[in-house]
Amino acid sequence: MENITNVEKLESIKSLQSTISKLENALSQMTEKGANTTLVKKRLKAVCIGLAMLENVWNHSPHHYTQEDLAVARNVLAGLIPSIENIYMKSKAGSPQRTLLKRRIKALELAVQAIDDHSIS
């Protein structure tokens, strides 16, 4: 985690904040429609924990998550990466979508690493 530039840190934090916003919107719409929201809630919590862990590592912000919360979040975040990589591969080279997906993958990988590093110490 030492070789991350300030630009990469900022992009990763913004990416996770954007992901949280998208998940909150999806949750709201699904709740209105009466759809099953279990998966979206699980992903939202995981991304919030991932963001909190990056802010903990980089900005020394406190977090209140248990080892169990961290373990569940780590698995959810790690599980999202392959599907996003799949979408990335299908996206057009040089497109804004591809840039956002690349940043999201990097942010999720860093969040997983932050959780792993925290769990070891």
mmCIF file with all atom_site columns, C-alpha atoms in Angstrom:
data_model
loop_
_atom_site.group_PDB
_atom_site.id
_atom_site.type_symbol
_atom_site.label_atom_id
_atom_site.label_alt_id
_atom_site.label_comp_id
_atom_site.label_asym_id
_atom_site.label_entity_id
_atom_site.label_seq_id
_atom_site.pdbx_PDB_ins_code
_atom_site.Cartn_x
_atom_site.Cartn_y
_atom_site.Cartn_z
_atom_site.occupancy
_atom_site.B_iso_or_equiv
_atom_site.pdbx_formal_charge
_atom_site.auth_seq_id
_atom_site.auth_comp_id
_atom_site.auth_asym_id
_atom_site.auth_atom_id
_atom_site.pdbx_PDB_model_num
ATOM 1   C CA . MET A 1 1   ? 0.000   0.000   0.000   1.00 0.00 ? 1   MET A CA 1
ATOM 2   C CA . GLU A 1 2   ? 3.071   2.257   0.205   1.00 0.00 ? 2   GLU A CA 1
ATOM 3   C CA . ASN A 1 3   ? 3.526   2.830   -3.538  1.00 0.00 ? 3   ASN A CA 1
ATOM 4   C CA . ILE A 1 4   ? 0.095   4.357   -4.158  1.00 0.00 ? 4   ILE A CA 1
ATOM 5   C CA . THR A 1 5   ? 0.223   7.920   -5.485  1.00 0.00 ? 5   THR A CA 1
ATOM 6   C CA . ASN A 1 6   ? -2.017  10.653  -4.091  1.00 0.00 ? 6   ASN A CA 1
ATOM 7   C CA . VAL A 1 7   ? -3.831  10.728  -7.440  1.00 0.00 ? 7   VAL A CA 1
ATOM 8   C CA . GLU A 1 8   ? -4.533  6.974   -7.208  1.00 0.00 ? 8   GLU A CA 1
ATOM 9   C CA . LYS A 1 9   ? -5.730  7.394   -3.628  1.00 0.00 ? 9   LYS A CA 1
ATOM 10  C CA . LEU A 1 10  ? -8.085  10.204  -4.616  1.00 0.00 ? 10  LEU A CA 1
ATOM 11  C CA . GLU A 1 11  ? -9.381  8.300   -7.660  1.00 0.00 ? 11  GLU A CA 1
ATOM 12  C CA . SER A 1 12  ? -9.958  5.173   -5.574  1.00 0.00 ? 12  SER A CA 1
ATOM 13  C CA . ILE A 1 13  ? -11.859 7.040   -2.879  1.00 0.00 ? 13  ILE A CA 1
ATOM 14  C CA . LYS A 1 14  ? -13.962 8.872   -5.497  1.00 0.00 ? 14  LYS A CA 1
ATOM 15  C CA . SER A 1 15  ? -14.622 5.599   -7.308  1.00 0.00 ? 15  SER A CA 1
ATOM 16  C CA . LEU A 1 16  ? -15.896 3.890   -4.161  1.00 0.00 ? 16  LEU A CA 1
ATOM 17  C CA . GLN A 1 17  ? -17.991 6.953   -3.256  1.00 0.00 ? 17  GLN A CA 1
ATOM 18  C CA . SER A 1 18  ? -19.518 6.812   -6.750  1.00 0.00 ? 18  SER A CA 1
ATOM 19  C CA . THR A 1 19  ? -20.171 3.086   -6.373  1.00 0.00 ? 19  THR A CA 1
ATOM 20  C CA . ILE A 1 20  ? -21.900 3.716   -3.035  1.00 0.00 ? 20  ILE A CA 1
ATOM 21  C CA . SER A 1 21  ? -24.087 6.368   -4.654  1.00 0.00 ? 21  SER A CA 1
ATOM 22  C CA . LYS A 1 22  ? -25.041 4.005   -7.494  1.00 0.00 ? 22  LYS A CA 1
ATOM 23  C CA . LEU A 1 23  ? -25.862 1.210   -5.048  1.00 0.00 ? 23  LEU A CA 1
ATOM 24  C CA . GLU A 1 24  ? -27.943 3.565   -2.877  1.00 0.00 ? 24  GLU A CA 1
ATOM 25  C CA . ASN A 1 25  ? -29.923 4.613   -5.969  1.00 0.00 ? 25  ASN A CA 1
ATOM 26  C CA . ALA A 1 26  ? -30.398 0.992   -7.015  1.00 0.00 ? 26  ALA A CA 1
ATOM 27  C CA . LEU A 1 27  ? -31.531 0.081   -3.489  1.00 0.00 ? 27  LEU A CA 1
ATOM 28  C CA . SER A 1 28  ? -34.045 2.927   -3.464  1.00 0.00 ? 28  SER A CA 1
ATOM 29  C CA . GLN A 1 29  ? -35.493 1.962   -6.851  1.00 0.00 ? 29  GLN A CA 1
ATOM 30  C CA . MET A 1 30  ? -35.630 -1.727  -5.988  1.00 0.00 ? 30  MET A CA 1
ATOM 31  C CA . THR A 1 31  ? -37.303 -1.002  -2.655  1.00 0.00 ? 31  THR A CA 1
ATOM 32  C CA . GLU A 1 32  ? -39.968 1.085   -4.425  1.00 0.00 ? 32  GLU A CA 1
ATOM 33  C CA . LYS A 1 33  ? -40.630 -1.784  -6.842  1.00 0.00 ? 33  LYS A CA 1
ATOM 34  C CA . GLY A 1 34  ? -40.719 -4.356  -4.055  1.00 0.00 ? 34  GLY A CA 1
ATOM 35  C CA . ALA A 1 35  ? -37.784 -6.279  -5.521  1.00 0.00 ? 35  ALA A CA 1
ATOM 36  C CA . ASN A 1 36  ? -35.421 -8.407  -3.450  1.00 0.00 ? 36  ASN A CA 1
ATOM 37  C CA . THR A 1 37  ? -32.708 -6.060  -2.112  1.00 0.00 ? 37  THR A CA 1
ATOM 38  C CA . THR A 1 38  ? -30.541 -8.566  -0.208  1.00 0.00 ? 38  THR A CA 1
ATOM 39  C CA . LEU A 1 39  ? -27.669 -8.584  -2.726  1.00 0.00 ? 39  LEU A CA 1
ATOM 40  C CA . VAL A 1 40  ? -27.616 -4.796  -3.179  1.00 0.00 ? 40  VAL A CA 1
ATOM 41  C CA . LYS A 1 41  ? -27.627 -4.241  0.611   1.00 0.00 ? 41  LYS A CA 1
ATOM 42  C CA . LYS A 1 42  ? -24.762 -6.721  1.010   1.00 0.00 ? 42  LYS A CA 1
ATOM 43  C CA . ARG A 1 43  ? -22.736 -5.008  -1.735  1.00 0.00 ? 43  ARG A CA 1
ATOM 44  C CA . LEU A 1 44  ? -23.503 -1.536  -0.376  1.00 0.00 ? 44  LEU A CA 1
ATOM 45  C CA . LYS A 1 45  ? -22.294 -2.483  3.091   1.00 0.00 ? 45  LYS A CA 1
ATOM 46  C CA . ALA A 1 46  ? -19.170 -4.119  1.641   1.00 0.00 ? 46  ALA A CA 1
ATOM 47  C CA . VAL A 1 47  ? -18.258 -1.059  -0.453  1.00 0.00 ? 47  VAL A CA 1
ATOM 48  C CA . CYS A 1 48  ? -18.859 1.235   2.554   1.00 0.00 ? 48  CYS A CA 1
ATOM 49  C CA . ILE A 1 49  ? -16.512 -0.942  4.613   1.00 0.00 ? 49  ILE A CA 1
ATOM 50  C CA . GLY A 1 50  ? -13.953 -0.949  1.783   1.00 0.00 ? 50  GLY A CA 1
ATOM 51  C CA . LEU A 1 51  ? -14.062 2.846   1.631   1.00 0.00 ? 51  LEU A CA 1
ATOM 52  C CA . ALA A 1 52  ? -13.743 3.095   5.414   1.00 0.00 ? 52  ALA A CA 1
ATOM 53  C CA . MET A 1 53  ? -10.694 0.820   5.338   1.00 0.00 ? 53  MET A CA 1
ATOM 54  C CA . LEU A 1 54  ? -8.961  2.868   2.628   1.00 0.00 ? 54  LEU A CA 1
ATOM 55  C CA . GLU A 1 55  ? -9.670  6.050   4.604   1.00 0.00 ? 55  GLU A CA 1
ATOM 56  C CA . ASN A 1 56  ? -8.370  4.280   7.720   1.00 0.00 ? 56  ASN A CA 1
ATOM 57  C CA . VAL A 1 57  ? -5.098  3.327   6.017   1.00 0.00 ? 57  VAL A CA 1
ATOM 58  C CA . TRP A 1 58  ? -4.522  6.572   4.114   1.00 0.00 ? 58  TRP A CA 1
ATOM 59  C CA . ASN A 1 59  ? -6.104  9.215   6.370   1.00 0.00 ? 59  ASN A CA 1
ATOM 60  C CA . HIS A 1 60  ? -5.975  7.392   9.718   1.00 0.00 ? 60  HIS A CA 1
ATOM 61  C CA . SER A 1 61  ? -9.767  7.700   10.007  1.00 0.00 ? 61  SER A CA 1
ATOM 62  C CA . PRO A 1 62  ? -11.202 5.388   12.667  1.00 0.00 ? 62  PRO A CA 1
ATOM 63  C CA . HIS A 1 63  ? -13.578 2.563   11.744  1.00 0.00 ? 63  HIS A CA 1
ATOM 64  C CA . HIS A 1 64  ? -15.988 0.556   13.871  1.00 0.00 ? 64  HIS A CA 1
ATOM 65  C CA . TYR A 1 65  ? -16.129 -2.707  11.957  1.00 0.00 ? 65  TYR A CA 1
ATOM 66  C CA . THR A 1 66  ? -15.603 -6.143  13.480  1.00 0.00 ? 66  THR A CA 1
ATOM 67  C CA . GLN A 1 67  ? -13.306 -8.808  12.046  1.00 0.00 ? 67  GLN A CA 1
ATOM 68  C CA . GLU A 1 68  ? -16.447 -10.635 10.888  1.00 0.00 ? 68  GLU A CA 1
ATOM 69  C CA . ASP A 1 69  ? -17.710 -7.495  9.067   1.00 0.00 ? 69  ASP A CA 1
ATOM 70  C CA . LEU A 1 70  ? -14.306 -7.152  7.414   1.00 0.00 ? 70  LEU A CA 1
ATOM 71  C CA . ALA A 1 71  ? -14.189 -10.811 6.369   1.00 0.00 ? 71  ALA A CA 1
ATOM 72  C CA . VAL A 1 72  ? -17.654 -10.673 4.786   1.00 0.00 ? 72  VAL A CA 1
ATOM 73  C CA . ALA A 1 73  ? -16.887 -7.357  3.052   1.00 0.00 ? 73  ALA A CA 1
ATOM 74  C CA . ARG A 1 74  ? -13.590 -8.703  1.726   1.00 0.00 ? 74  ARG A CA 1
ATOM 75  C CA . ASN A 1 75  ? -15.315 -11.703 0.142   1.00 0.00 ? 75  ASN A CA 1
ATOM 76  C CA . VAL A 1 76  ? -18.059 -9.561  -1.414  1.00 0.00 ? 76  VAL A CA 1
ATOM 77  C CA . LEU A 1 77  ? -15.560 -7.026  -2.806  1.00 0.00 ? 77  LEU A CA 1
ATOM 78  C CA . ALA A 1 78  ? -13.239 -9.737  -4.133  1.00 0.00 ? 78  ALA A CA 1
ATOM 79  C CA . GLY A 1 79  ? -16.280 -11.395 -5.726  1.00 0.00 ? 79  GLY A CA 1
ATOM 80  C CA . LEU A 1 80  ? -17.210 -8.202  -7.584  1.00 0.00 ? 80  LEU A CA 1
ATOM 81  C CA . ILE A 1 81  ? -13.817 -7.809  -9.271  1.00 0.00 ? 81  ILE A CA 1
ATOM 82  C CA . PRO A 1 82  ? -14.157 -10.617 -11.888 1.00 0.00 ? 82  PRO A CA 1
ATOM 83  C CA . SER A 1 83  ? -17.565 -9.390  -13.091 1.00 0.00 ? 83  SER A CA 1
ATOM 84  C CA . ILE A 1 84  ? -16.302 -5.811  -13.418 1.00 0.00 ? 84  ILE A CA 1
ATOM 85  C CA . GLU A 1 85  ? -13.198 -7.074  -15.246 1.00 0.00 ? 85  GLU A CA 1
ATOM 86  C CA . ASN A 1 86  ? -15.546 -8.881  -17.629 1.00 0.00 ? 86  ASN A CA 1
ATOM 87  C CA . ILE A 1 87  ? -17.448 -5.669  -18.385 1.00 0.00 ? 87  ILE A CA 1
ATOM 88  C CA . TYR A 1 88  ? -14.113 -3.844  -18.730 1.00 0.00 ? 88  TYR A CA 1
ATOM 89  C CA . MET A 1 89  ? -12.919 -6.326  -21.369 1.00 0.00 ? 89  MET A CA 1
ATOM 90  C CA . LYS A 1 90  ? -16.109 -5.793  -23.383 1.00 0.00 ? 90  LYS A CA 1
ATOM 91  C CA . SER A 1 91  ? -15.962 -1.992  -23.121 1.00 0.00 ? 91  SER A CA 1
ATOM 92  C CA . LYS A 1 92  ? -14.566 0.129   -25.913 1.00 0.00 ? 92  LYS A CA 1
ATOM 93  C CA . ALA A 1 93  ? -10.870 1.070   -25.626 1.00 0.00 ? 93  ALA A CA 1
ATOM 94  C CA . GLY A 1 94  ? -10.409 4.705   -24.665 1.00 0.00 ? 94  GLY A CA 1
ATOM 95  C CA . SER A 1 95  ? -14.041 5.155   -23.615 1.00 0.00 ? 95  SER A CA 1
ATOM 96  C CA . PRO A 1 96  ? -14.980 7.019   -20.419 1.00 0.00 ? 96  PRO A CA 1
ATOM 97  C CA . GLN A 1 97  ? -16.763 3.872   -19.222 1.00 0.00 ? 97  GLN A CA 1
ATOM 98  C CA . ARG A 1 98  ? -13.547 1.877   -19.554 1.00 0.00 ? 98  ARG A CA 1
ATOM 99  C CA . THR A 1 99  ? -11.634 4.484   -17.520 1.00 0.00 ? 99  THR A CA 1
ATOM 100 C CA . LEU A 1 100 ? -14.257 4.376   -14.755 1.00 0.00 ? 100 LEU A CA 1
ATOM 101 C CA . LEU A 1 101 ? -14.241 0.575   -14.723 1.00 0.00 ? 101 LEU A CA 1
ATOM 102 C CA . LYS A 1 102 ? -10.439 0.488   -14.513 1.00 0.00 ? 102 LYS A CA 1
ATOM 103 C CA . ARG A 1 103 ? -10.540 2.869   -11.535 1.00 0.00 ? 103 ARG A CA 1
ATOM 104 C CA . ARG A 1 104 ? -13.297 0.835   -9.884  1.00 0.00 ? 104 ARG A CA 1
ATOM 105 C CA . ILE A 1 105 ? -11.303 -2.385  -10.244 1.00 0.00 ? 105 ILE A CA 1
ATOM 106 C CA . LYS A 1 106 ? -8.208  -0.692  -8.776  1.00 0.00 ? 106 LYS A CA 1
ATOM 107 C CA . ALA A 1 107 ? -10.267 0.756   -5.891  1.00 0.00 ? 107 ALA A CA 1
ATOM 108 C CA . LEU A 1 108 ? -11.799 -2.628  -5.077  1.00 0.00 ? 108 LEU A CA 1
ATOM 109 C CA . GLU A 1 109 ? -8.394  -4.336  -5.212  1.00 0.00 ? 109 GLU A CA 1
ATOM 110 C CA . LEU A 1 110 ? -6.943  -1.704  -2.868  1.00 0.00 ? 110 LEU A CA 1
ATOM 111 C CA . ALA A 1 111 ? -9.916  -2.049  -0.498  1.00 0.00 ? 111 ALA A CA 1
ATOM 112 C CA . VAL A 1 112 ? -9.422  -5.831  -0.384  1.00 0.00 ? 112 VAL A CA 1
ATOM 113 C CA . GLN A 1 113 ? -5.699  -5.271  0.273   1.00 0.00 ? 113 GLN A CA 1
ATOM 114 C CA . ALA A 1 114 ? -6.479  -2.768  3.053   1.00 0.00 ? 114 ALA A CA 1
ATOM 115 C CA . ILE A 1 115 ? -8.803  -5.304  4.704   1.00 0.00 ? 115 ILE A CA 1
ATOM 116 C CA . ASP A 1 116 ? -6.179  -8.049  4.353   1.00 0.00 ? 116 ASP A CA 1
ATOM 117 C CA . ASP A 1 117 ? -3.466  -5.798  5.805   1.00 0.00 ? 117 ASP A CA 1
ATOM 118 C CA . HIS A 1 118 ? -5.734  -4.817  8.710   1.00 0.00 ? 118 HIS A CA 1
ATOM 119 C CA . SER A 1 119 ? -6.633  -8.434  9.441   1.00 0.00 ? 119 SER A CA 1
ATOM 120 C CA . ILE A 1 120 ? -2.967  -9.448  9.599   1.00 0.00 ? 120 ILE A CA 1
ATOM 121 C CA . SER A 1 121 ? -1.912  -6.708  12.016  1.00 0.00 ? 121 SER A CA 1
#
